Short mmCIF file of C-alpha atoms and ligand atoms in Angstrom, two decimals:
data_model
loop_
_atom_site.label_atom_id
_atom_site.label_comp_id
_atom_site.label_asym_id
_atom_site.label_seq_id
_atom_site.Cartn_x
_atom_site.Cartn_y
_atom_site.Cartn_z
CA UNK A 1 0.62 33.75 -66.09
CA UNK A 2 2.11 33.18 -69.53
CA UNK A 3 5.52 31.78 -70.35
CA UNK A 4 6.92 35.08 -71.51
CA UNK A 5 6.73 36.26 -67.92
CA UNK A 6 9.45 33.90 -66.78
CA UNK A 7 13.15 34.65 -66.76
CA UNK A 8 14.43 33.03 -69.97
CA UNK A 9 16.63 30.39 -68.50
CA UNK A 10 16.63 27.86 -71.34
CA UNK A 11 19.90 27.42 -73.18
CA UNK A 12 20.30 29.21 -76.53
CA UNK A 13 20.87 26.92 -79.49
CA UNK A 14 24.65 26.79 -79.71
CA UNK A 15 27.03 26.03 -82.48
CA UNK A 16 28.99 23.04 -81.11
CA UNK A 17 32.02 23.53 -83.25
CA UNK A 18 32.83 26.83 -81.53
CA UNK A 19 34.63 27.16 -78.23
CA UNK A 20 32.84 28.31 -75.07
CA UNK A 21 33.46 31.74 -73.53
CA UNK A 22 36.51 32.10 -71.22
CA UNK A 23 36.00 32.50 -67.56
CA UNK A 24 36.77 36.20 -66.81
CA UNK A 25 35.18 36.23 -63.35
CA UNK A 26 38.41 37.43 -61.75
CA UNK A 27 37.93 40.83 -63.47
CA UNK A 28 34.63 41.50 -61.79
CA UNK A 29 34.75 44.35 -59.30
CA UNK A 30 33.69 44.25 -55.62
CA UNK A 31 30.31 45.78 -56.25
CA UNK A 32 29.44 43.13 -58.84
CA UNK A 33 30.74 40.29 -56.78
CA UNK A 34 28.43 41.52 -53.96
CA UNK A 35 25.32 41.47 -56.14
CA UNK A 36 22.70 38.96 -55.22
CA UNK A 37 19.79 37.69 -57.24
CA UNK A 38 16.57 39.51 -56.34
CA UNK A 39 14.47 37.10 -54.15
CA UNK A 40 11.34 38.35 -55.69
CA UNK A 41 12.39 38.16 -59.28
CA UNK A 42 13.64 34.65 -58.65
CA UNK A 43 9.97 33.72 -58.17
CA UNK A 44 9.11 34.70 -61.69
CA UNK A 45 10.21 31.43 -63.14
CA UNK A 46 7.68 29.54 -61.02
CA UNK A 47 4.86 31.74 -62.24
CA UNK A 48 4.80 30.11 -65.56
CA UNK A 49 4.26 26.62 -64.15
CA UNK A 50 0.95 25.27 -65.49
CA UNK A 51 -1.84 25.85 -62.96
CA UNK A 52 0.21 28.00 -60.66
CA UNK A 53 -1.98 30.55 -58.67
CA UNK A 54 0.39 33.44 -58.10
CA UNK A 55 0.04 35.32 -54.83
CA UNK A 56 3.70 36.00 -54.25
CA UNK A 57 4.24 39.32 -56.00
CA UNK A 58 2.40 42.51 -55.43
CA UNK A 59 1.93 43.08 -59.13
CA UNK A 60 -1.03 44.89 -60.65
CA UNK A 61 -3.55 42.92 -62.57
CA UNK A 62 -3.42 43.74 -66.33
CA UNK A 63 -7.14 44.52 -66.12
CA UNK A 64 -6.26 47.80 -64.43
CA UNK A 65 -3.86 48.80 -67.15
CA UNK A 66 -5.56 51.67 -69.04
CA UNK A 67 -4.07 50.61 -72.33
CA UNK A 68 -6.36 48.16 -74.16
CA UNK A 69 -4.39 48.32 -77.46
CA UNK A 70 -1.30 49.97 -78.86
CA UNK A 71 -1.26 50.85 -82.58
CA UNK A 72 1.41 52.13 -84.85
CA UNK A 73 1.91 52.92 -88.48
CA UNK A 74 5.37 52.14 -89.80
CA UNK A 75 7.32 52.99 -92.89
CA UNK A 76 8.02 50.21 -95.47
CA UNK A 77 11.50 48.67 -95.35
CA UNK A 78 12.36 50.25 -98.69
CA UNK A 79 11.25 53.78 -97.72
CA UNK A 80 14.79 54.97 -98.29
CA UNK A 81 16.31 54.31 -101.75
CA UNK A 82 19.62 52.46 -101.98
CA UNK A 83 21.06 54.87 -104.58
CA UNK A 84 19.61 58.30 -103.90
CA UNK A 85 20.29 61.17 -106.28
CA UNK A 86 23.12 63.50 -105.42
CA UNK A 87 20.84 66.55 -105.20
CA UNK A 88 17.46 65.80 -103.72
CA UNK A 89 14.53 66.33 -106.15
CA UNK A 90 11.72 68.60 -104.92
CA UNK A 91 8.74 66.34 -104.05
CA UNK A 92 6.08 66.72 -106.71
CA UNK A 93 2.60 66.50 -105.26
CA UNK A 94 -0.25 66.32 -107.76
CA UNK A 95 -3.73 67.26 -106.70
CA UNK A 96 -4.69 63.54 -107.00
CA UNK A 97 -1.94 62.54 -104.60
CA UNK A 98 -3.11 65.15 -102.07
CA UNK A 99 -6.64 63.79 -102.33
CA UNK A 100 -5.75 60.10 -102.36
CA UNK A 101 -2.44 59.55 -100.62
CA UNK A 102 -0.89 56.21 -101.67
CA UNK A 103 1.03 55.58 -98.52
CA UNK A 104 2.65 52.16 -98.26
CA UNK A 105 2.97 52.36 -94.56
CA UNK A 106 1.75 49.38 -92.69
CA UNK A 107 -0.10 49.35 -89.40
CA UNK A 108 -0.46 47.02 -86.52
CA UNK A 109 -2.31 46.87 -83.28
CA UNK A 110 -1.02 45.10 -80.23
CA UNK A 111 -3.82 43.76 -78.09
CA UNK A 112 -3.85 43.52 -74.30
CA UNK A 113 -4.46 39.74 -74.57
CA UNK A 114 -3.22 37.84 -77.63
CA UNK A 115 -4.82 34.64 -78.92
CA UNK A 116 -1.57 32.69 -78.64
CA UNK A 117 0.02 33.87 -75.35
CA UNK A 118 2.23 30.72 -75.02
CA UNK A 119 4.14 31.39 -78.18
CA UNK A 120 7.45 33.05 -77.14
CA UNK A 121 7.23 35.32 -80.18
CA UNK A 122 3.81 36.71 -78.95
CA UNK A 123 3.61 40.38 -78.00
CA UNK A 124 0.70 41.41 -75.86
CA UNK A 125 0.29 44.39 -73.49
CA UNK A 126 -0.70 42.37 -70.49
CA UNK A 127 2.90 40.95 -70.55
CA UNK A 128 4.87 43.91 -72.04
CA UNK A 129 3.42 46.40 -69.61
CA UNK A 130 3.69 44.17 -66.61
CA UNK A 131 6.68 43.75 -64.25
CA UNK A 132 8.86 41.30 -65.93
CA UNK A 133 12.36 39.67 -66.23
CA UNK A 134 15.23 42.05 -66.76
CA UNK A 135 15.41 41.30 -70.47
CA UNK A 136 11.77 42.06 -71.20
CA UNK A 137 9.43 39.66 -73.10
CA UNK A 138 11.23 36.85 -74.93
CA UNK A 139 10.28 37.98 -78.41
CA UNK A 140 12.90 40.69 -78.77
CA UNK A 141 15.90 38.53 -77.67
CA UNK A 142 14.53 35.87 -80.05
CA UNK A 143 14.83 38.28 -82.98
CA UNK A 144 18.21 39.66 -81.76
CA UNK A 145 19.75 36.26 -81.50
CA UNK A 146 19.01 35.57 -85.10
CA UNK A 147 20.32 39.07 -86.05
CA UNK A 148 23.53 38.80 -84.08
CA UNK A 149 24.24 35.24 -85.31
CA UNK A 150 23.85 36.26 -88.91
CA UNK A 151 25.41 39.73 -88.89
CA UNK A 152 28.01 39.70 -86.10
CA UNK A 153 28.88 35.95 -86.32
CA UNK A 154 30.27 35.57 -82.78
CA UNK A 155 33.18 33.25 -82.61
CA UNK A 156 32.10 31.41 -79.39
CA UNK A 157 29.15 29.21 -78.74
CA UNK A 158 27.49 30.30 -75.54
CA UNK A 159 26.99 34.07 -76.15
CA UNK A 160 23.62 35.66 -75.47
CA UNK A 161 21.96 39.05 -75.62
CA UNK A 162 20.62 41.22 -72.82
CA UNK A 163 18.31 44.03 -73.63
CA UNK A 164 19.01 47.38 -72.11
CA UNK A 165 17.85 50.93 -72.19
CA UNK A 166 20.22 52.08 -74.94
CA UNK A 167 23.97 52.07 -75.37
CA UNK A 168 24.52 54.66 -72.61
CA UNK A 169 22.70 52.40 -70.17
CA UNK A 170 24.62 49.35 -71.46
CA UNK A 171 27.96 51.11 -71.00
CA UNK A 172 27.05 52.34 -67.47
CA UNK A 173 26.18 48.71 -66.51
CA UNK A 174 29.45 47.48 -68.00
CA UNK A 175 31.39 50.11 -66.04
CA UNK A 176 29.71 48.99 -62.91
CA UNK A 177 30.83 45.46 -63.65
CA UNK A 178 34.57 46.07 -63.82
CA UNK A 179 35.66 49.49 -62.51
CA UNK A 180 36.97 50.16 -59.05
CA UNK A 181 37.30 53.82 -57.91
CA UNK A 182 40.56 55.31 -59.20
CA UNK A 183 41.08 52.67 -61.88
CA UNK A 184 42.71 53.56 -65.17
CA UNK A 185 40.62 52.95 -68.37
CA UNK A 186 41.85 52.77 -72.00
CA UNK A 187 40.19 55.02 -74.57
CA UNK A 188 40.78 56.23 -78.06
CA UNK A 189 42.57 59.62 -78.06
CA UNK A 190 39.44 61.22 -79.44
CA UNK A 191 36.28 59.66 -77.99
CA UNK A 192 32.59 60.04 -77.32
CA UNK A 193 32.01 62.41 -74.34
CA UNK A 194 28.82 60.54 -73.27
CA UNK A 195 30.94 57.40 -72.53
CA UNK A 196 33.41 59.44 -70.50
CA UNK A 197 30.63 60.97 -68.43
CA UNK A 198 29.87 57.39 -67.26
CA UNK A 199 33.29 56.42 -66.06
CA UNK A 200 34.85 59.73 -64.91
CA UNK A 201 32.74 59.85 -61.69
CA UNK A 202 34.64 56.57 -60.77
CA UNK A 203 37.62 58.95 -60.49
CA UNK A 204 38.93 56.96 -63.45
CA UNK A 205 42.11 58.03 -65.21
CA UNK A 206 41.80 58.07 -68.96
CA UNK A 207 44.67 56.51 -70.79
CA UNK A 208 44.45 57.84 -74.40
CA UNK A 209 45.59 55.46 -77.04
CA UNK A 210 46.89 56.97 -80.29
CA UNK A 211 44.84 56.49 -83.44
CA UNK A 212 45.16 56.50 -87.17
CA UNK A 213 42.65 56.38 -89.96
CA UNK A 214 41.59 52.87 -88.79
CA UNK A 215 41.20 53.81 -85.16
CA UNK A 216 43.41 52.92 -82.26
CA UNK A 217 47.00 51.78 -82.82
CA UNK A 218 47.68 48.23 -81.46
CA UNK A 219 51.46 49.05 -81.00
CA UNK A 220 50.71 52.00 -78.77
CA UNK A 221 48.09 49.97 -76.81
CA UNK A 222 50.71 47.17 -76.36
CA UNK A 223 53.45 49.54 -75.22
CA UNK A 224 51.12 51.33 -72.72
CA UNK A 225 50.15 47.94 -71.17
CA UNK A 226 53.59 46.37 -71.26
CA UNK A 227 55.17 49.46 -69.75
CA UNK A 228 52.62 49.83 -67.00
CA UNK A 229 54.29 50.05 -63.64
CA UNK A 230 51.65 49.58 -60.96
CA UNK A 231 53.87 50.83 -58.18
CA UNK A 232 54.99 54.00 -60.02
CA UNK A 233 51.49 54.85 -61.34
CA UNK A 234 49.79 53.93 -58.04
CA UNK A 235 47.08 52.00 -59.80
CA UNK A 236 46.52 48.58 -61.26
CA UNK A 237 47.09 47.88 -64.95
CA UNK A 238 43.94 48.89 -66.91
CA UNK A 239 41.76 45.95 -67.76
CA UNK A 240 39.00 47.64 -69.83
CA UNK A 241 39.28 49.24 -73.29
CA UNK A 242 36.36 51.44 -74.51
CA UNK A 243 36.32 51.55 -78.28
CA UNK A 244 34.02 52.62 -81.07
CA UNK A 245 35.32 50.45 -83.98
CA UNK A 246 32.99 51.57 -86.69
CA UNK A 247 32.47 55.15 -87.66
CA UNK A 248 34.38 56.23 -84.66
CA UNK A 249 32.80 59.17 -82.89
CA UNK A 250 34.15 61.84 -83.58
CA UNK A 251 36.85 60.85 -86.23
CA UNK A 252 34.77 58.52 -88.42
CA UNK A 253 37.59 55.94 -88.38
CA UNK A 254 36.54 52.35 -89.10
CA UNK A 255 38.75 49.40 -87.99
CA UNK A 256 39.08 46.58 -90.43
CA UNK A 257 39.64 42.85 -89.71
CA UNK A 258 43.43 42.83 -89.49
CA UNK A 259 43.56 45.73 -87.01
CA UNK A 260 40.89 44.08 -84.83
CA UNK A 261 42.87 40.80 -84.79
CA UNK A 262 45.98 42.67 -83.66
CA UNK A 263 44.01 44.41 -80.86
CA UNK A 264 42.22 41.21 -79.92
CA UNK A 265 45.60 39.44 -79.38
CA UNK A 266 46.42 41.94 -76.61
CA UNK A 267 45.01 40.67 -73.31
CA UNK A 268 42.31 43.21 -72.39
CA UNK A 269 38.54 43.39 -71.99
CA UNK A 270 37.33 45.12 -75.08
CA UNK A 271 34.01 46.97 -74.84
CA UNK A 272 33.00 47.81 -78.31
CA UNK A 273 30.28 50.43 -78.67
CA UNK A 274 28.86 49.94 -82.06
CA UNK A 275 25.92 52.26 -82.73
CA UNK A 276 27.13 52.82 -86.26
CA UNK A 277 28.06 49.19 -87.14
CA UNK A 278 25.59 48.83 -89.97
CA UNK A 279 26.15 52.32 -91.25
CA UNK A 280 29.97 51.95 -91.55
CA UNK A 281 31.78 52.77 -94.70
CA UNK A 282 33.38 50.12 -96.89
CA UNK A 283 36.92 51.36 -96.48
CA UNK A 284 39.23 49.47 -98.72
CA UNK A 285 38.69 50.44 -102.37
CA UNK A 286 39.84 47.05 -103.60
CA UNK A 287 38.04 45.42 -106.58
CA UNK A 288 36.21 43.18 -104.13
CA UNK A 289 35.11 46.16 -102.06
CA UNK A 290 34.04 48.08 -105.12
CA UNK A 291 32.04 45.02 -106.33
CA UNK A 292 30.39 44.77 -102.96
CA UNK A 293 29.53 48.45 -103.00
CA UNK A 294 27.89 48.08 -106.42
CA UNK A 295 26.02 44.86 -105.33
CA UNK A 296 24.86 46.81 -102.27
CA UNK A 297 22.80 49.11 -104.51
CA UNK A 298 20.73 46.10 -105.72
CA UNK A 299 17.40 45.36 -104.21
CA UNK A 300 16.58 41.88 -102.77
CA UNK A 301 18.39 39.04 -100.98
CA UNK A 302 21.63 39.38 -103.02
CA UNK A 303 21.92 43.07 -102.14
CA UNK A 304 21.23 42.22 -98.41
CA UNK A 305 23.96 39.62 -98.52
CA UNK A 306 26.43 42.07 -100.10
CA UNK A 307 25.61 44.58 -97.39
CA UNK A 308 26.33 42.05 -94.58
CA UNK A 309 29.50 40.92 -96.35
CA UNK A 310 30.76 44.47 -96.66
CA UNK A 311 30.52 45.02 -92.85
CA UNK A 312 33.91 44.80 -91.10
CA UNK A 313 33.97 41.72 -88.87
CA UNK A 314 32.92 42.57 -85.36
CA UNK A 315 35.19 42.02 -82.38
CA UNK A 316 32.74 39.32 -81.53
CA UNK A 317 33.98 37.37 -84.63
CA UNK A 318 37.37 36.89 -83.02
CA UNK A 319 36.11 36.41 -79.57
CA UNK A 320 36.20 33.68 -77.07
CA UNK A 321 34.80 36.15 -74.53
CA UNK A 322 32.08 38.57 -75.38
CA UNK A 323 31.92 42.27 -74.83
CA UNK A 324 29.84 44.37 -76.94
CA UNK A 325 26.80 46.49 -76.97
CA UNK A 326 24.96 48.18 -79.72
CA UNK A 327 21.89 50.11 -80.56
CA UNK A 328 19.75 50.07 -83.61
CA UNK A 329 16.43 51.68 -82.75
CA UNK A 330 15.31 55.24 -82.73
CA UNK A 331 16.99 57.16 -79.87
CA UNK A 332 13.76 57.95 -78.02
CA UNK A 333 12.78 54.33 -77.85
CA UNK A 334 15.74 53.83 -75.43
CA UNK A 335 16.48 50.29 -76.44
CA UNK A 336 19.68 48.53 -77.10
CA UNK A 337 21.37 45.30 -76.19
CA UNK A 338 24.62 43.77 -75.02
CA UNK A 339 26.06 40.55 -76.54
CA UNK A 340 28.35 38.77 -74.16
CA UNK A 341 29.18 35.55 -72.30
CA UNK A 342 26.82 33.80 -69.91
CA UNK A 343 28.80 34.97 -66.87
CA UNK A 344 28.51 38.62 -67.78
CA UNK A 345 24.91 38.24 -68.94
CA UNK A 346 24.03 36.87 -65.54
CA UNK A 347 25.90 39.65 -63.63
CA UNK A 348 24.45 42.34 -65.90
CA UNK A 349 20.96 40.91 -65.30
CA UNK A 350 21.53 41.33 -61.57
CA UNK A 351 22.68 44.90 -62.19
CA UNK A 352 19.55 45.48 -64.36
CA UNK A 353 17.24 44.18 -61.67
CA UNK A 354 18.65 46.66 -59.25
CA UNK A 355 18.47 49.65 -61.56
CA UNK A 356 16.24 49.87 -64.72
CA UNK A 357 14.49 46.52 -63.83
CA UNK A 358 13.54 45.97 -67.49
CA UNK A 359 13.22 48.04 -70.70
CA UNK A 360 10.08 50.00 -71.23
CA UNK A 361 7.22 47.77 -72.20
CA UNK A 362 5.98 50.34 -74.75
CA UNK A 363 9.42 50.39 -76.37
CA UNK A 364 9.82 46.66 -76.56
CA UNK A 365 6.21 46.02 -77.67
CA UNK A 366 6.41 48.47 -80.53
CA UNK A 367 9.95 47.73 -81.64
CA UNK A 368 9.55 43.99 -81.54
CA UNK A 369 6.29 44.01 -83.45
CA UNK A 370 7.88 46.28 -86.09
CA UNK A 371 10.83 43.89 -86.39
CA UNK A 372 8.52 40.89 -86.59
CA UNK A 373 6.55 42.54 -89.36
CA UNK A 374 9.70 43.45 -91.32
CA UNK A 375 11.49 40.08 -90.60
CA UNK A 376 15.30 39.70 -90.74
CA UNK A 377 15.63 40.44 -94.49
CA UNK A 378 13.27 43.37 -94.23
CA UNK A 379 15.23 44.83 -91.31
CA UNK A 380 18.55 44.48 -93.31
CA UNK A 381 16.93 46.33 -96.22
CA UNK A 382 15.80 49.06 -93.79
CA UNK A 383 19.43 49.42 -92.51
CA UNK A 384 20.74 49.61 -96.04
CA UNK A 385 18.34 52.54 -96.77
CA UNK A 386 19.54 54.38 -93.73
CA UNK A 387 23.14 53.80 -94.71
CA UNK A 388 22.48 55.09 -98.24
CA UNK A 389 20.72 58.16 -96.72
CA UNK A 390 23.76 59.04 -94.62
CA UNK A 391 26.02 58.60 -97.58
CA UNK A 392 23.84 61.08 -99.48
CA UNK A 393 23.96 63.56 -96.59
CA UNK A 394 27.76 63.20 -96.45
CA UNK A 395 27.87 64.01 -100.16
CA UNK A 396 25.80 67.16 -99.47
CA UNK A 397 28.43 68.27 -96.90
CA UNK A 398 31.40 67.46 -99.12
CA UNK A 399 29.80 69.27 -102.09
CA UNK A 400 28.99 72.34 -99.92
CA UNK A 401 32.52 72.47 -98.55
CA UNK A 402 33.95 72.20 -101.99
CA UNK A 403 31.75 75.10 -103.13
CA UNK A 404 32.91 77.34 -100.33
CA UNK A 405 36.60 76.50 -100.00
CA UNK A 406 39.40 75.34 -102.30
CA UNK A 407 39.97 71.90 -101.07
CA UNK A 408 43.19 69.97 -101.25
CA UNK A 409 44.38 66.63 -99.95
CA UNK A 410 47.31 67.12 -97.57
CA UNK A 411 50.46 65.15 -98.21
CA UNK A 412 51.34 65.37 -94.51
CA UNK A 413 49.38 66.16 -91.45
CA UNK A 414 50.58 66.34 -87.88
CA UNK A 415 47.21 67.47 -86.68
CA UNK A 416 45.10 64.35 -86.73
CA UNK A 417 45.39 60.70 -85.99
CA UNK A 418 48.51 59.35 -87.60
CA UNK A 419 48.31 58.45 -91.23
CA UNK A 420 44.88 60.00 -91.53
CA UNK A 421 44.38 61.64 -94.94
CA UNK A 422 43.37 65.16 -94.19
CA UNK A 423 41.97 67.91 -96.36
CA UNK A 424 42.81 71.52 -96.08
CA UNK A 425 40.30 74.20 -97.09
CA UNK A 426 41.77 77.38 -98.46
CA UNK A 427 39.99 80.62 -98.89
CA UNK A 428 38.51 80.92 -102.39
CA UNK A 429 40.76 83.50 -103.82
CA UNK A 430 41.58 82.45 -107.31
CA UNK A 431 39.28 84.86 -109.12
CA UNK A 432 39.82 83.33 -112.61
CA UNK A 433 40.57 80.00 -114.18
CA UNK A 434 43.98 81.52 -115.09
CA UNK A 435 44.81 82.26 -111.43
CA UNK A 436 43.67 78.75 -110.53
CA UNK A 437 45.94 77.29 -113.10
CA UNK A 438 48.89 79.22 -111.65
CA UNK A 439 48.10 77.57 -108.32
CA UNK A 440 47.09 80.82 -106.68
CA UNK A 441 45.02 79.99 -103.64
CA UNK A 442 43.97 81.84 -100.53
CA UNK A 443 45.33 81.21 -97.01
CA UNK A 444 44.39 77.91 -95.30
CA UNK A 445 41.32 78.25 -93.09
CA UNK A 446 40.37 74.74 -92.01
CA UNK A 447 41.74 71.20 -91.94
CA UNK A 448 39.55 68.24 -91.66
CA UNK A 449 39.35 64.51 -91.88
CA UNK A 450 37.16 63.49 -94.86
CA UNK A 451 33.84 62.55 -93.29
CA UNK A 452 32.61 58.95 -93.44
CA UNK A 453 28.90 58.20 -93.68
CA UNK A 454 28.97 56.20 -90.50
CA UNK A 455 29.12 58.81 -87.82
CA UNK A 456 27.39 61.58 -89.56
CA UNK A 457 30.12 64.04 -88.76
CA UNK A 458 33.28 65.73 -89.94
CA UNK A 459 36.07 66.45 -87.56
CA UNK A 460 38.58 69.16 -88.17
CA UNK A 461 40.74 72.06 -86.95
CA UNK A 462 40.03 75.74 -87.40
CA UNK A 463 42.41 78.65 -87.18
CA UNK A 464 44.16 78.83 -83.90
CA UNK A 465 42.00 81.24 -82.01
CA UNK A 466 38.54 80.73 -83.44
CA UNK A 467 36.25 79.40 -80.85
CA UNK A 468 33.67 77.04 -82.43
CA UNK A 469 31.15 77.97 -79.71
CA UNK A 470 31.07 81.43 -81.47
CA UNK A 471 29.21 79.70 -84.27
CA UNK A 472 26.08 79.75 -82.09
CA UNK A 473 25.82 83.48 -82.59
CA UNK A 474 25.64 83.11 -86.36
CA UNK A 475 22.99 80.41 -86.09
CA UNK A 476 25.25 77.45 -87.02
CA UNK A 477 26.23 75.34 -84.14
CA UNK A 478 29.32 73.03 -84.22
CA UNK A 479 30.47 70.83 -81.30
CA UNK A 480 33.78 72.09 -79.87
CA UNK A 481 36.64 69.52 -80.14
CA UNK A 482 37.80 69.68 -76.58
CA UNK A 483 34.72 67.75 -75.55
CA UNK A 484 36.00 64.75 -77.55
CA UNK A 485 39.63 65.03 -76.42
CA UNK A 486 40.43 62.07 -74.13
CA UNK A 487 43.12 64.04 -72.28
CA UNK A 488 45.78 63.57 -74.96
CA UNK A 489 47.93 66.26 -76.43
CA UNK A 490 45.41 68.03 -78.65
CA UNK A 491 44.89 70.96 -76.43
CA UNK A 492 45.69 74.37 -77.89
CA UNK A 493 46.20 76.76 -75.07
CA UNK A 494 45.17 73.91 -72.79
CA UNK A 495 41.61 73.60 -73.89
CA UNK A 496 41.70 72.12 -77.31
CA UNK A 497 40.10 75.23 -78.78
CA UNK A 498 40.32 75.24 -82.49
CA UNK A 499 39.01 71.75 -83.05
CA UNK A 500 35.40 71.08 -83.98
CA UNK A 501 33.00 68.33 -84.92
CA UNK A 502 30.15 69.05 -87.16
CA UNK A 503 27.39 66.57 -87.90
CA UNK A 504 25.66 66.15 -91.23
CA UNK A 505 23.19 63.70 -89.96
CA UNK A 506 20.23 66.10 -89.36
CA UNK A 507 20.47 69.17 -91.54
CA UNK A 508 18.56 69.32 -94.79
CA UNK A 509 20.25 69.82 -98.06
CA UNK A 510 19.49 73.59 -98.03
CA UNK A 511 20.53 73.95 -94.45
CA UNK A 512 23.82 72.11 -95.12
CA UNK A 513 24.63 74.49 -97.99
CA UNK A 514 23.66 77.58 -96.03
CA UNK A 515 25.68 76.44 -92.96
CA UNK A 516 28.86 76.01 -95.06
CA UNK A 517 28.34 79.39 -96.73
CA UNK A 518 28.02 81.00 -93.30
CA UNK A 519 31.03 79.02 -92.03
CA UNK A 520 33.34 80.31 -94.84
CA UNK A 521 32.05 83.89 -94.43
CA UNK A 522 32.76 83.91 -90.74
CA UNK A 523 36.19 82.44 -91.19
CA UNK A 524 37.00 84.96 -93.92
CA UNK A 525 35.87 87.81 -91.65
CA UNK A 526 37.71 86.42 -88.62
CA UNK A 527 40.97 86.20 -90.57
CA UNK A 528 40.34 89.64 -91.98
CA UNK A 529 40.82 88.37 -95.52
N1 LIG B 601 27.85 55.59 -78.18
C1 LIG B 601 28.25 56.41 -79.19
C2 LIG B 601 29.62 56.22 -79.76
C3 LIG B 601 27.41 57.36 -79.65
O1 LIG B 601 27.83 58.18 -80.66
C4 LIG B 601 26.12 57.54 -79.10
C5 LIG B 601 25.23 58.65 -79.58
O2 LIG B 601 25.57 59.53 -80.27
C6 LIG B 601 25.81 56.69 -78.04
C7 LIG B 601 26.67 55.74 -77.63
C8 LIG B 601 24.43 56.88 -77.35
O3 LIG B 601 23.60 55.78 -77.62
P1 LIG B 601 22.22 55.50 -76.87
O4 LIG B 601 21.29 56.56 -77.38
O5 LIG B 601 21.80 54.22 -77.36
O6 LIG B 601 22.43 55.62 -75.40
#
């Protein structure tokens, strides 16, 4: 048996100047305190002893795995430009390029048995497709430790990563760590419904924290917690906060360093869900931020560095106790990871052993080999291309909205998170430049928060009685806002009808333009204009 088969028990290289994680074991729930290590999985560590003949586990011999090799062709790291044109150019295909495609894709083949099985970075199918430790083969955590250290810069020494089956799985495992039935849980007033589906079956009460353009408001969080009367409310003070600090889903809000520090100073377990961390917008338009944005368009190591510098510091950067999970791979690969303290890593490992066991070997083998081929710098370049692509798609949406409505920044908005700058879209009525000069505009049809590239969506409010679900009939589907309402006071007529979230992440340029045309037509008809 090779070394990669063993549970990785060796200590991670730690930065000695940093403090160790705090002991938060008193927050673990009964279920988690009851979890025992799997007696069978405990044997894994002995299997890697030199000369060990393993007859303990009823595991299949890799010889009977039907997969001899696994091959993939991957895009180059710079497949997506850093400064794409505002309007996409039609691809020009000459006869020569049809006949002799000049693809820069690279390919790799993962063997069943590698020549260097003892190297922890080795990926081979005999290991990847075998029963294994909860975190999967060592090679992926090896890469992620470098990535987390350089990009998230955790502020404590003994953090580690645990691979999971995507952010939804990570969050479900985190809920199972802390929540007792009937507990209250802190959430942003608009939040991701997928996360709610995980904790609501615990009969959990959502405590919605007010937001502004940078996400949740520390003052409101503080007042909710300090005013919590356990007797009156019939439940203990909430201990877990679920937050999406970057490109908040659905509002697009991004928390900057100062706000994070204020929240961090409030004693609470913060679970930051960061699928959009590397896609987040640079918020402040200071000279420094503008310089960084310009530098981000440059190829090479300097551009990579500017990209990392422009990222808002993660909660991990203030931490002495870890609590985050993120995802970076394609959704169907079902891979993600949690970065946290050794205590939580150990408990989450036990939870993994008793549920998903380990991530899919196909997913870890392909993703890890891809990351190894690209390397850290290459992966950063890849992320920068993705970020630029979303920015381009956001521009398509903004341009399409501007073509279909008369847009104006609102001086005051009571509709959305406090202090958010909102935009109102008026029916295009000014039929001439003269009318426009006189300020003649049609009635207000929509109000929305300017989209940020991170989340791939715009969030807004429609006329009072328009049901966004109706949009399905006209072949343009929006997500109704009530699904994102964390039980706050957004409900119109009790259901939050009138709010919507629309995503620009997947539609093509032509589809985006056509969707906004239809949107304005439907609204105009609905309001009988
Ligand atoms: N968390 C947030 C905030 C999301 O927006 C999404 C997907 O849209 C997820 C989690 C789901 O992540 P995963 O596919 O890794 O489970």
